[in-house]
Coordinates of C-alpha atoms and ligand atoms in Angstrom, one line a residue:
Chain K
X1 CA 148.6 136.2 122.0
X2 CA 147.1 138.3 124.8
X3 CA 144.3 140.2 123.1
X4 CA 140.9 140.2 124.6
X5 CA 138.6 137.8 122.7
X6 CA 135.6 137.8 125.0
X7 CA 134.5 140.6 127.2
X8 CA 131.5 140.9 129.4
X9 CA 130.2 144.1 131.1
X10 CA 127.7 144.2 134.0
X11 CA 125.9 141.0 132.9
X12 CA 122.8 140.3 134.9
X13 CA 120.5 137.3 134.9
X14 CA 117.5 136.5 137.0
X15 CA 115.1 133.6 136.8
X16 CA 111.5 134.0 137.7
X17 CA 109.8 131.0 139.2
X18 CA 106.4 131.2 140.7
X19 CA 106.7 134.9 141.4
X20 CA 110.0 134.4 143.1
X21 CA 112.9 136.2 141.6
X22 CA 116.2 134.4 141.7
X23 CA 119.2 136.5 141.0
X24 CA 121.8 134.2 139.4
X25 CA 124.2 136.6 137.9
X26 CA 124.3 140.0 139.6
X27 CA 127.1 141.9 137.9
X28 CA 129.6 140.0 135.9
X29 CA 132.6 141.9 134.5
X30 CA 135.5 140.2 132.9
X31 CA 137.9 140.2 130.0
X32 CA 139.0 136.8 128.7
X33 CA 142.2 136.8 126.7
X34 CA 143.5 134.5 124.1
X35 CA 146.2 132.0 125.0
X36 CA 144.9 131.3 128.5
X37 CA 143.0 128.5 130.3
X38 CA 140.4 129.9 132.6
X39 CA 138.7 127.8 135.3
X40 CA 135.4 129.0 136.6
X41 CA 134.6 127.4 140.0
X42 CA 131.7 127.8 142.4
X43 CA 129.1 125.9 144.3
X44 CA 126.5 123.9 142.6
X45 CA 123.7 126.2 141.6
X46 CA 125.9 129.2 141.6
X47 CA 125.1 129.9 137.9
X48 CA 128.2 128.7 136.2
X49 CA 126.3 126.8 133.5
X50 CA 124.0 129.9 133.0
X51 CA 127.1 132.1 132.6
X52 CA 128.6 129.7 130.1
X53 CA 125.4 129.6 128.1
X54 CA 125.1 133.4 128.1
X55 CA 128.8 133.7 127.0
X56 CA 128.1 131.2 124.2
X57 CA 125.0 133.1 123.1
X58 CA 122.7 130.2 123.9
X59 CA 120.8 132.3 126.4
X60 CA 120.0 136.0 126.7
X61 CA 121.2 138.0 129.6
X62 CA 118.7 140.4 131.2
X63 CA 121.1 143.3 130.9
X64 CA 124.8 144.0 130.3
X65 CA 127.0 143.6 127.3
X66 CA 129.1 140.9 125.6
X67 CA 131.9 141.6 123.2
X68 CA 133.3 138.8 121.0
X69 CA 136.5 139.9 119.2
X70 CA 135.6 143.5 120.0
X71 CA 132.2 143.2 118.4
X72 CA 129.2 144.0 120.5
X73 CA 127.0 140.9 120.3
X74 CA 124.5 141.8 123.1
X75 CA 121.7 142.6 120.8
X76 CA 122.1 140.3 117.8
X77 CA 119.3 138.1 116.5
X78 CA 119.2 134.4 116.7
X79 CA 120.5 133.7 113.2
X80 CA 123.5 136.0 113.7
X81 CA 124.2 134.3 117.1
X82 CA 124.1 130.9 115.3
X83 CA 126.7 132.2 112.8
X84 CA 129.0 133.4 115.6
X85 CA 128.6 130.1 117.5
X86 CA 129.6 128.3 114.3
X87 CA 132.7 130.4 113.5
X88 CA 134.0 131.7 116.8
X89 CA 132.9 129.5 119.6
X90 CA 133.5 125.8 120.4
X91 CA 131.5 123.9 123.1
X92 CA 132.4 121.0 125.2
X93 CA 130.1 119.4 127.7
X94 CA 130.2 116.9 130.6
X95 CA 128.0 114.5 128.7
X96 CA 129.9 114.9 125.4
X97 CA 126.8 115.5 123.5
X98 CA 127.6 113.8 120.3
X99 CA 125.1 112.9 117.6
X100 CA 124.6 109.1 118.2
X101 CA 123.8 108.5 114.5
X102 CA 127.0 110.0 113.2
X103 CA 130.4 108.5 113.1
X104 CA 133.4 110.2 114.7
X105 CA 134.3 111.7 111.4
X106 CA 130.8 112.9 110.6
X107 CA 130.4 114.4 114.1
X108 CA 133.5 116.4 113.6
X109 CA 132.5 117.5 110.1
X110 CA 129.0 118.7 111.2
X111 CA 130.0 122.3 112.0
X112 CA 132.1 122.5 108.8
X113 CA 129.2 121.8 106.5
X114 CA 128.0 125.3 107.3
X115 CA 131.3 126.9 106.4
X116 CA 131.1 128.0 102.8
X117 CA 134.9 128.6 102.6
X118 CA 135.6 124.9 102.9
X119 CA 135.1 122.4 100.1
X120 CA 134.9 118.7 100.5
X121 CA 138.6 118.0 100.1
X122 CA 139.5 120.7 102.6
X123 CA 136.9 119.4 105.1
X124 CA 138.4 115.9 104.9
X125 CA 141.9 117.2 105.3
X126 CA 140.8 119.2 108.3
X127 CA 139.0 116.3 109.9
X128 CA 142.2 114.2 109.5
X129 CA 144.2 116.9 111.2
X130 CA 141.8 117.2 114.1
X131 CA 141.6 113.5 114.5
X132 CA 145.4 113.5 114.8
X133 CA 145.3 116.3 117.3
X134 CA 143.0 114.4 119.6
X135 CA 144.7 111.1 118.8
X136 CA 141.8 109.3 117.3
X137 CA 143.0 108.6 113.8
X138 CA 141.9 104.9 114.0
X139 CA 138.4 105.7 115.3
X140 CA 137.0 107.7 112.5
X141 CA 134.2 105.4 111.5
X142 CA 133.2 104.5 115.0
X143 CA 129.8 105.6 116.4
X144 CA 129.7 107.3 119.8
X145 CA 128.4 104.2 121.5
X146 CA 131.4 102.3 120.3
X147 CA 133.8 104.8 122.0
X148 CA 134.9 105.1 125.6
X149 CA 134.0 108.3 127.6
X150 CA 137.4 109.8 127.2
X151 CA 137.4 109.1 123.4
X152 CA 133.9 110.6 123.1
X153 CA 135.1 113.7 124.9
X154 CA 138.0 114.0 122.5
X155 CA 135.7 113.7 119.6
X156 CA 133.6 116.5 121.1
X157 CA 136.8 118.6 121.4
X158 CA 137.7 118.0 117.8
X159 CA 134.2 119.0 116.8
X160 CA 134.5 122.2 118.9
X161 CA 137.7 123.0 117.0
X162 CA 136.1 122.3 113.6
X163 CA 135.9 125.8 112.4
X164 CA 139.0 126.9 114.2
X165 CA 137.2 129.1 116.8
X166 CA 138.9 131.6 119.1
X167 CA 137.0 130.6 122.2
X168 CA 136.3 127.1 123.7
X169 CA 133.6 127.0 126.3
X170 CA 133.7 123.8 128.4
X171 CA 131.1 122.9 131.0
X172 CA 132.6 120.3 133.4
X173 CA 134.3 118.6 130.4
X174 CA 136.1 116.1 132.7
X175 CA 133.2 115.6 135.1
X176 CA 132.4 112.1 134.0
X177 CA 136.0 110.9 133.2
X178 CA 138.5 109.0 135.2
X179 CA 141.7 110.8 136.4
X180 CA 143.8 109.4 133.5
X181 CA 141.4 110.6 130.8
X182 CA 140.9 113.8 132.7
X183 CA 144.6 114.6 132.4
X184 CA 144.6 113.6 128.8
X185 CA 141.7 116.0 128.0
X186 CA 143.3 118.8 130.0
X187 CA 146.6 118.4 128.2
X188 CA 144.8 118.8 124.9
X189 CA 143.0 121.9 126.1
X190 CA 146.2 123.3 127.5
X191 CA 148.0 122.8 124.3
X192 CA 145.2 124.5 122.4
X193 CA 145.7 127.5 124.7
X194 CA 149.3 127.5 123.8
X195 CA 148.3 127.8 120.2
X196 CA 146.4 130.9 121.0
X197 CA 142.9 129.8 121.9
X198 CA 140.9 131.1 124.9
X199 CA 139.8 128.2 126.9
X200 CA 137.1 128.7 129.6
X201 CA 136.4 125.6 131.7
X202 CA 133.6 125.4 134.3
X203 CA 134.7 122.9 136.9
X204 CA 134.5 121.3 140.3
X205 CA 137.8 119.4 139.8
X206 CA 141.0 120.2 141.7
X207 CA 143.1 119.0 138.8
X208 CA 141.5 121.5 136.5
X209 CA 142.2 124.2 138.9
X210 CA 145.9 123.2 138.8
X211 CA 146.0 123.2 135.1
X212 CA 144.3 126.6 134.7
X213 CA 146.3 129.8 134.2
X214 CA 143.6 131.8 136.0
X215 CA 140.9 130.6 138.4
X216 CA 137.7 132.6 138.7
X217 CA 135.1 132.0 141.3
X218 CA 131.4 132.7 140.8
X219 CA 129.9 133.6 144.1
X220 CA 126.7 135.4 144.8
X221 CA 126.4 136.5 141.2
X222 CA 129.9 138.0 141.1
X223 CA 132.9 136.6 139.2
X224 CA 136.3 137.2 140.8
X225 CA 139.8 135.9 140.3
X226 CA 141.0 133.8 143.1
X227 CA 144.3 132.0 143.9
X228 CA 144.8 128.6 142.2
X229 CA 144.6 126.6 145.4
Chain M
X1 CA 122.2 119.1 104.7
X2 CA 121.1 116.2 102.6
X3 CA 124.0 114.2 104.0
X4 CA 122.7 114.9 107.5
X5 CA 119.1 113.9 106.6
X6 CA 120.5 110.6 105.2
X7 CA 122.1 109.8 108.4
X8 CA 118.8 110.1 110.2
X9 CA 117.7 106.9 108.5
X10 CA 120.4 105.0 110.3
X11 CA 117.9 104.7 113.1
X12 CA 116.2 101.7 111.5
X13 CA 114.1 101.1 114.5
X14 CA 112.5 104.5 114.5
X15 CA 112.1 104.4 110.7
X16 CA 110.4 101.0 110.8
X17 CA 108.0 102.0 113.6
X18 CA 107.0 105.3 112.1
X19 CA 106.6 104.0 108.5
X20 CA 104.6 101.0 109.7
X21 CA 102.3 103.2 111.8
X22 CA 101.6 105.6 108.9
X23 CA 101.3 102.7 106.6
X24 CA 98.7 101.0 108.8
X25 CA 96.6 104.1 109.1
X26 CA 96.6 104.7 105.4
X27 CA 95.7 101.0 104.9
X28 CA 92.7 101.5 107.2
X29 CA 91.5 104.4 105.2
X30 CA 92.0 102.5 102.0
X31 CA 90.0 99.5 103.3
X32 CA 87.2 101.7 104.5
X33 CA 87.1 103.4 101.1
X34 CA 87.1 100.1 99.4
X35 CA 84.0 99.0 101.4
X36 CA 82.3 102.2 100.6
X37 CA 83.0 101.9 96.9
X38 CA 82.0 98.3 97.0
X39 CA 78.5 99.1 98.5
X40 CA 78.1 102.1 96.2
X41 CA 78.8 99.8 93.3
X42 CA 76.3 97.2 94.6
X43 CA 73.6 99.8 94.9
X44 CA 74.2 101.1 91.5
X45 CA 74.1 97.6 90.1
X46 CA 70.9 96.8 92.0
X47 CA 69.2 99.9 90.8
X48 CA 70.5 99.6 87.2
X49 CA 69.3 96.0 86.9
X50 CA 65.8 97.1 87.7
X51 CA 65.5 100.0 85.4
X52 CA 61.8 100.4 86.0
X53 CA 62.5 101.1 89.6
X54 CA 63.9 104.5 88.7
X55 CA 60.4 105.2 87.4
X56 CA 57.8 106.9 89.5
X57 CA 54.2 106.7 88.6
X58 CA 52.5 110.0 89.5
X59 CA 48.9 110.8 89.9
X60 CA 47.3 114.2 90.0
X61 CA 45.1 114.0 93.0
X62 CA 42.9 117.1 92.5
X63 CA 42.4 117.3 88.7
X64 CA 43.1 115.6 85.5
X65 CA 46.6 115.9 84.1
X66 CA 47.1 118.1 81.1
X67 CA 49.9 119.0 78.8
X68 CA 50.5 121.9 81.2
X69 CA 51.5 119.3 83.8
X70 CA 53.7 117.7 81.4
X71 CA 55.6 120.9 80.8
X72 CA 55.6 121.8 84.5
X73 CA 57.0 118.4 85.6
X74 CA 59.8 118.5 83.1
X75 CA 61.2 121.5 85.1
X76 CA 61.9 119.4 88.2
X77 CA 65.6 118.7 88.7
X78 CA 66.8 115.0 88.3
X79 CA 63.9 114.1 86.0
X80 CA 65.3 112.8 82.8
X81 CA 62.2 111.6 81.1
X82 CA 58.4 111.9 81.4
X83 CA 56.1 109.8 79.4
X84 CA 52.4 109.5 79.2
X85 CA 50.5 106.5 80.1
X86 CA 48.5 105.2 77.1
X87 CA 45.4 104.0 78.8
X88 CA 42.9 106.6 77.8
X89 CA 44.3 108.2 74.7
X90 CA 43.6 107.1 71.1
X91 CA 44.3 108.4 67.6
X92 CA 42.2 107.3 64.6
X93 CA 42.8 106.6 61.0
X94 CA 39.6 105.8 59.0
X95 CA 38.1 102.9 61.0
X96 CA 41.3 102.1 62.8
X97 CA 41.8 103.1 66.4
X98 CA 45.3 103.2 67.8
X99 CA 46.4 103.4 71.3
X100 CA 49.0 106.0 71.5
X101 CA 52.3 105.0 73.2
X102 CA 55.8 106.3 73.8
X103 CA 58.6 104.4 72.3
X104 CA 60.6 105.0 75.5
X105 CA 59.1 101.8 77.0
X106 CA 60.3 99.8 74.1
X107 CA 63.9 101.0 73.8
X108 CA 64.4 100.7 77.5
X109 CA 63.0 97.3 78.0
X110 CA 65.0 96.2 75.0
X111 CA 62.2 94.5 73.1
X112 CA 62.8 96.7 70.1
X113 CA 63.7 94.3 67.4
X114 CA 66.2 96.4 65.7
X115 CA 63.8 99.0 64.1
X116 CA 64.7 102.5 65.2
X117 CA 62.6 105.6 64.9
X118 CA 64.8 108.3 63.3
X119 CA 62.4 111.1 62.6
X120 CA 59.2 112.5 64.2
X121 CA 57.0 111.0 61.5
X122 CA 58.3 107.5 61.8
X123 CA 56.5 105.1 64.1
X124 CA 56.4 101.5 65.3
X125 CA 53.2 99.5 65.6
X126 CA 52.6 96.2 67.4
X127 CA 51.7 92.9 66.0
X128 CA 48.1 93.2 67.1
X129 CA 47.6 96.3 65.1
X130 CA 49.4 94.9 62.1
X131 CA 47.2 91.8 62.1
X132 CA 43.9 93.5 62.8
X133 CA 44.4 96.4 60.3
X134 CA 46.5 94.6 57.7
X135 CA 49.4 96.9 58.0
X136 CA 53.1 96.3 57.2
X137 CA 56.4 98.1 57.3
X138 CA 56.7 101.2 55.0
X139 CA 52.9 101.7 55.0
X140 CA 51.7 105.3 55.5
X141 CA 48.9 106.1 57.8
X142 CA 47.2 109.5 58.3
X143 CA 46.1 109.8 61.9
X144 CA 43.2 112.1 62.8
X145 CA 43.7 113.4 59.2
X146 CA 46.5 115.4 60.6
X147 CA 49.6 113.3 61.3
X148 CA 51.1 111.5 58.4
X149 CA 53.4 108.8 59.7
X150 CA 55.3 105.9 58.2
X151 CA 55.6 102.5 59.9
X152 CA 59.2 101.5 60.3
X153 CA 58.9 98.5 62.5
X154 CA 56.5 96.0 64.0
X155 CA 57.0 94.8 67.5
X156 CA 55.6 92.2 69.7
X157 CA 54.1 94.1 72.5
X158 CA 50.6 94.5 74.1
X159 CA 47.2 93.2 73.2
X160 CA 45.6 96.4 72.1
X161 CA 46.5 97.8 68.7
X162 CA 49.1 100.5 69.5
X163 CA 51.3 103.0 67.7
X164 CA 54.6 104.0 69.1
X165 CA 56.0 107.5 68.6
X166 CA 59.3 109.1 69.3
X167 CA 59.1 111.0 72.5
X168 CA 59.3 114.5 71.1
X169 CA 56.8 113.8 68.4
X170 CA 54.4 112.4 71.0
X171 CA 54.8 115.5 73.1
X172 CA 54.0 117.6 70.1
X173 CA 50.8 115.6 69.4
X174 CA 49.9 115.8 73.1
X175 CA 50.2 119.6 73.0
X176 CA 48.0 120.0 69.9
X177 CA 45.4 117.4 70.9
X178 CA 45.0 118.6 74.5
X179 CA 44.9 115.1 75.8
X180 CA 43.8 114.5 79.3
X181 CA 45.6 111.9 81.4
X182 CA 45.4 110.9 85.0
X183 CA 48.8 109.4 85.4
X184 CA 52.2 109.8 83.9
X185 CA 55.5 108.0 84.4
X186 CA 58.6 109.8 85.4
X187 CA 62.2 108.5 85.1
X188 CA 64.9 110.1 87.2
X189 CA 68.6 110.1 86.8
X190 CA 69.8 108.4 90.0
X191 CA 68.0 106.3 92.5
X192 CA 69.4 108.5 95.3
X193 CA 67.4 111.4 94.0
X194 CA 64.1 109.6 94.2
X195 CA 63.2 111.1 97.5
X196 CA 64.0 114.6 96.3
X197 CA 61.8 114.2 93.3
X198 CA 59.0 112.8 95.3
X199 CA 59.1 115.8 97.6
X200 CA 59.1 118.1 94.7
X201 CA 56.1 116.4 93.2
X202 CA 54.2 116.5 96.5
X203 CA 54.9 120.2 96.8
X204 CA 53.2 120.6 93.5
X205 CA 50.1 118.6 94.6
X206 CA 50.9 115.3 92.9
X207 CA 51.0 111.8 94.4
X208 CA 54.0 109.6 93.6
X209 CA 54.4 105.9 93.9
X210 CA 57.6 103.9 93.9
X211 CA 58.6 100.3 94.1
X212 CA 58.7 99.3 97.8
X213 CA 60.8 96.2 97.7
X214 CA 63.7 97.8 95.9
X215 CA 63.4 100.6 98.3
X216 CA 64.0 98.3 101.2
X217 CA 67.0 96.7 99.6
X218 CA 68.6 100.0 98.7
X219 CA 67.8 101.4 102.1
X220 CA 69.6 98.5 103.7
X221 CA 72.7 99.1 101.5
X222 CA 72.5 102.8 102.1
X223 CA 72.4 102.2 105.8
X224 CA 75.6 100.2 105.4
X225 CA 77.2 103.0 103.4
X226 CA 76.2 105.5 106.0
X227 CA 77.8 103.4 108.6
X228 CA 81.0 103.1 106.6
X229 CA 81.0 106.8 105.9
X230 CA 80.7 107.5 109.6
X231 CA 83.5 105.0 110.1
X232 CA 85.6 106.9 107.7
X233 CA 85.1 110.1 109.6
X234 CA 86.1 108.3 112.7
X235 CA 89.2 106.9 111.0
X236 CA 90.2 110.3 109.6
X237 CA 89.9 111.8 113.1
X238 CA 91.8 108.8 114.4
X239 CA 94.4 109.4 111.7
X240 CA 94.8 113.0 112.5
X241 CA 95.3 112.3 116.2
X242 CA 97.7 109.4 115.6
X243 CA 99.7 111.1 112.9
X244 CA 100.0 114.2 114.9
X245 CA 101.3 112.2 117.8
X246 CA 103.7 110.2 115.7
X247 CA 105.2 113.3 114.2
X248 CA 105.2 115.0 117.5
X249 CA 107.1 112.1 119.1
X250 CA 109.5 111.9 116.2
X251 CA 110.2 115.6 116.4
X252 CA 110.5 115.5 120.2
X253 CA 112.8 112.6 119.9
X254 CA 115.0 114.8 117.7
X255 CA 115.0 117.7 120.2
X256 CA 118.4 116.8 121.6
X257 CA 120.0 116.5 118.2
X258 CA 118.2 119.7 117.2
X259 CA 119.7 121.4 120.2
X260 CA 123.1 120.1 119.2
X261 CA 122.7 121.4 115.7
X262 CA 121.7 124.8 117.1
X263 CA 124.7 124.7 119.4
X264 CA 127.1 124.3 116.6
X265 CA 125.6 127.0 114.5
X266 CA 122.7 125.7 112.5
X267 CA 119.8 128.1 112.1
X268 CA 116.3 127.2 113.2
X269 CA 114.9 127.2 109.7
X270 CA 117.6 124.8 108.6
X271 CA 116.8 122.5 111.5
X272 CA 113.1 122.6 110.8
X273 CA 113.7 122.1 107.1
X274 CA 115.7 119.0 107.8
X275 CA 113.1 117.5 110.1
X276 CA 110.5 118.4 107.6
X277 CA 112.3 116.5 104.8
X278 CA 112.9 113.6 107.0
X279 CA 109.3 113.2 107.9
X280 CA 108.2 113.9 104.3
X281 CA 110.4 110.9 103.2
X282 CA 108.7 108.8 105.9
X283 CA 105.3 109.8 104.6
X284 CA 106.3 109.0 101.0
X285 CA 107.7 105.6 102.0
X286 CA 104.6 104.6 103.9
X287 CA 102.3 105.7 101.0
X288 CA 104.5 103.9 98.5
X289 CA 104.2 100.7 100.5
X290 CA 100.5 101.3 100.6
X291 CA 100.4 101.6 96.8
X292 CA 102.4 98.4 96.5
X293 CA 99.8 96.6 98.6
X294 CA 97.0 98.1 96.4
X295 CA 98.6 97.0 93.1
X296 CA 99.3 93.5 94.5
X297 CA 95.7 93.2 95.7
X298 CA 94.3 94.5 92.5
X299 CA 96.3 92.0 90.6
X300 CA 94.9 89.1 92.6
X301 CA 91.3 90.4 92.7
X302 CA 91.2 91.2 89.0
X303 CA 92.3 87.6 88.2
X304 CA 89.4 86.3 90.3
X305 CA 87.0 88.8 88.9
X306 CA 86.3 90.4 92.2
X307 CA 85.4 94.0 92.8
X308 CA 88.4 96.4 93.2
X309 CA 88.8 100.1 93.5
X310 CA 89.7 101.6 90.1
X311 CA 93.1 103.2 89.7
X312 CA 91.7 106.7 89.4
X313 CA 89.7 106.4 92.6
X314 CA 92.7 104.9 94.4
X315 CA 94.9 107.7 93.2
X316 CA 92.4 110.3 94.6
X317 CA 92.2 108.4 97.9
X318 CA 96.0 108.2 98.3
X319 CA 96.3 111.9 97.3
X320 CA 93.8 112.8 100.1
X321 CA 95.8 110.8 102.6
X322 CA 99.0 112.4 101.5
X323 CA 97.3 115.8 101.8
X324 CA 96.2 115.0 105.3
X325 CA 99.6 113.8 106.3
X326 CA 101.2 116.8 104.7
X327 CA 99.0 119.4 106.5
X328 CA 99.8 117.7 109.8
X329 CA 103.4 117.8 108.9
X330 CA 103.3 121.5 108.2
X331 CA 101.5 122.2 111.4
X332 CA 104.1 120.1 113.4
X333 CA 106.9 121.9 111.6
X334 CA 105.5 125.3 112.6
X335 CA 105.2 124.2 116.2
X336 CA 108.7 122.8 116.0
X337 CA 109.9 126.2 114.7
X338 CA 108.3 128.0 117.7
X339 CA 109.7 125.5 120.1
X340 CA 113.2 125.9 118.7
X341 CA 113.0 129.6 119.4
X342 CA 112.3 129.0 123.0
X343 CA 114.5 126.0 123.4
X344 CA 116.4 126.0 126.8
X345 CA 119.8 124.6 125.9
X346 CA 120.8 124.6 129.5
X347 CA 118.0 122.1 130.4
X348 CA 118.5 119.9 127.4
X349 CA 122.2 119.7 127.9
X350 CA 122.0 118.9 131.6
X351 CA 119.3 116.3 131.1
X352 CA 121.5 114.3 128.9
Ligands
ADP1 N1 115.3 127.7 133.1 C1 115.4 128.0 134.4 N2 114.4 128.5 135.1 C2 114.5 128.7 136.4 N3 115.6 128.5 137.1 C3 116.7 128.0 136.5 C4 116.6 127.7 135.1 N4 117.8 127.2 134.7 C5 118.6 127.2 135.9 N5 117.9 127.6 136.9 C6 118.4 127.8 138.3 O1 119.5 128.7 138.2 C7 120.5 128.3 139.2 C8 121.8 128.2 138.5 O2 121.9 127.1 137.6 P1 123.2 126.6 136.9 O3 123.7 127.8 136.1 O4 122.9 125.4 136.2 O5 124.2 126.4 138.1 P2 125.6 125.6 138.1 O6 125.9 125.2 136.7 O7 126.5 126.6 138.7 O8 125.3 124.5 139.0 C9 120.0 127.0 139.7 O9 119.5 127.2 141.0 C10 118.9 126.5 138.8 O10 117.9 125.9 139.6
MG2 MG1 126.2 123.3 135.8

């Protein structure tokens, strides 16, 4: 339950804009373990989203190493990164980010279509199970615009869980939700951690801080554990 | 993947707009091609109707024409027939004098009354000759004591007693007799090649005369054709720009969904392929609707005996349009592939 699933070593990232160098991540070192909820806090513009994107292999760091399930993934190519994202990482965003032309069911299925070990029957079974987990059994044929924000976010979580990944990366997942829905989503994420997933949440919210097992602050390009309050 | 492509068509609005734009453009091209074909057809008809107008009368301005000229002229491209004018050339049999003519005149002006010359020693004579010299069909005559010929037909043509030879036979006689002429007639294959032939003749020191009124008529039609051809270039350019923009907008429109696919593990080539198939289907739908319009129009126009583009020509036009669309699609897909490489997920996700 407590093995390291995601490790980063001396991650560095700078943006160059009009000859001005902007150091966003200076030296990030951390080991994320399974079964925990991590909250990453920090001022706006501190580089939280950048960090999450680098951890999710959506962006390349300038230097430093990333290990996912003890495999060095710092120098893999784009296709390999896609495979890892599909199998090992689930993403959740503030704006839900669902495909507007797909129903709830189809949105959840989407990552599974790439998974060769799942046939049609297994996919449908899995979709049913996930829908139940996020309490949306009766919304399977709804399109995103027919769902409330909280419901959309639950669909996004179900989709993130599609291929049973070890890591969930969530960038302000409750940022656009009311307190009630926020708690609902956090409860789901928390229960996922209990089942052994590693949940990393970027947040501004006090509630998320309270829910997290460990709070990390990103400040001046350094990531450090801080107290929960 | 096919399942995903299918879901893209749920956006009826987008589908309708893109299909109708591509359809409209292909229709423009079709209409322009139709006009072009129509005027080409009109020209051909005009020229065909006046067969003689494909004929040039040439004079040699410095010397008298000889058989050597005859051979020389037959080397010029686009000339399909040369025949001698009859005015100063006669062959004799006893006390009978015949004006020598080429049967080309007869067969082409369709005054041949069903008698055909089948061999070099068969000839036609005219009524004047038949009456004056008491000749009839199947009679043999010995011209210049050298050429034994048989009369196979009598035609109603000309006032002077004449004898009509097959072209090749006449040429042979001309070579042996060393006849001198001052003008010959030349027939060319296409009216459009008239100017080329005239230039060739002038280069060789001949003077050529053509029918001026037809020239004006054809010139007018040709001007129209040139304008339409220019219009077609313009439309094709327009098509390229518009199609490029349409595809570009469609692809850009998908960028958020593409980023989403990338996020959940789809590879760039899969994403590009799915966009490619989606756009290909849009192209096919728009060209199919174009074909439906064509067949519908053809049906109506054929009933009313109007001019229509033949199937074969239509097929080649539509294939060209398809090719054009396809090439643009491939270019857009390549650009899309490059863009996906450099896609900044952070920006796209935060924009939404
Ligand atoms: N593609 C980019 N080019 C240049 N600067 C960028 C780019 N993306 C983000 N930044 C800058 O990096 C900083 C950190 O951004 P971000 O990671 O989104 O911060 P946070 O999520 O903590 O608010 C911001 O100042 C932002 O302007
Ligand atoms: Mg952010």
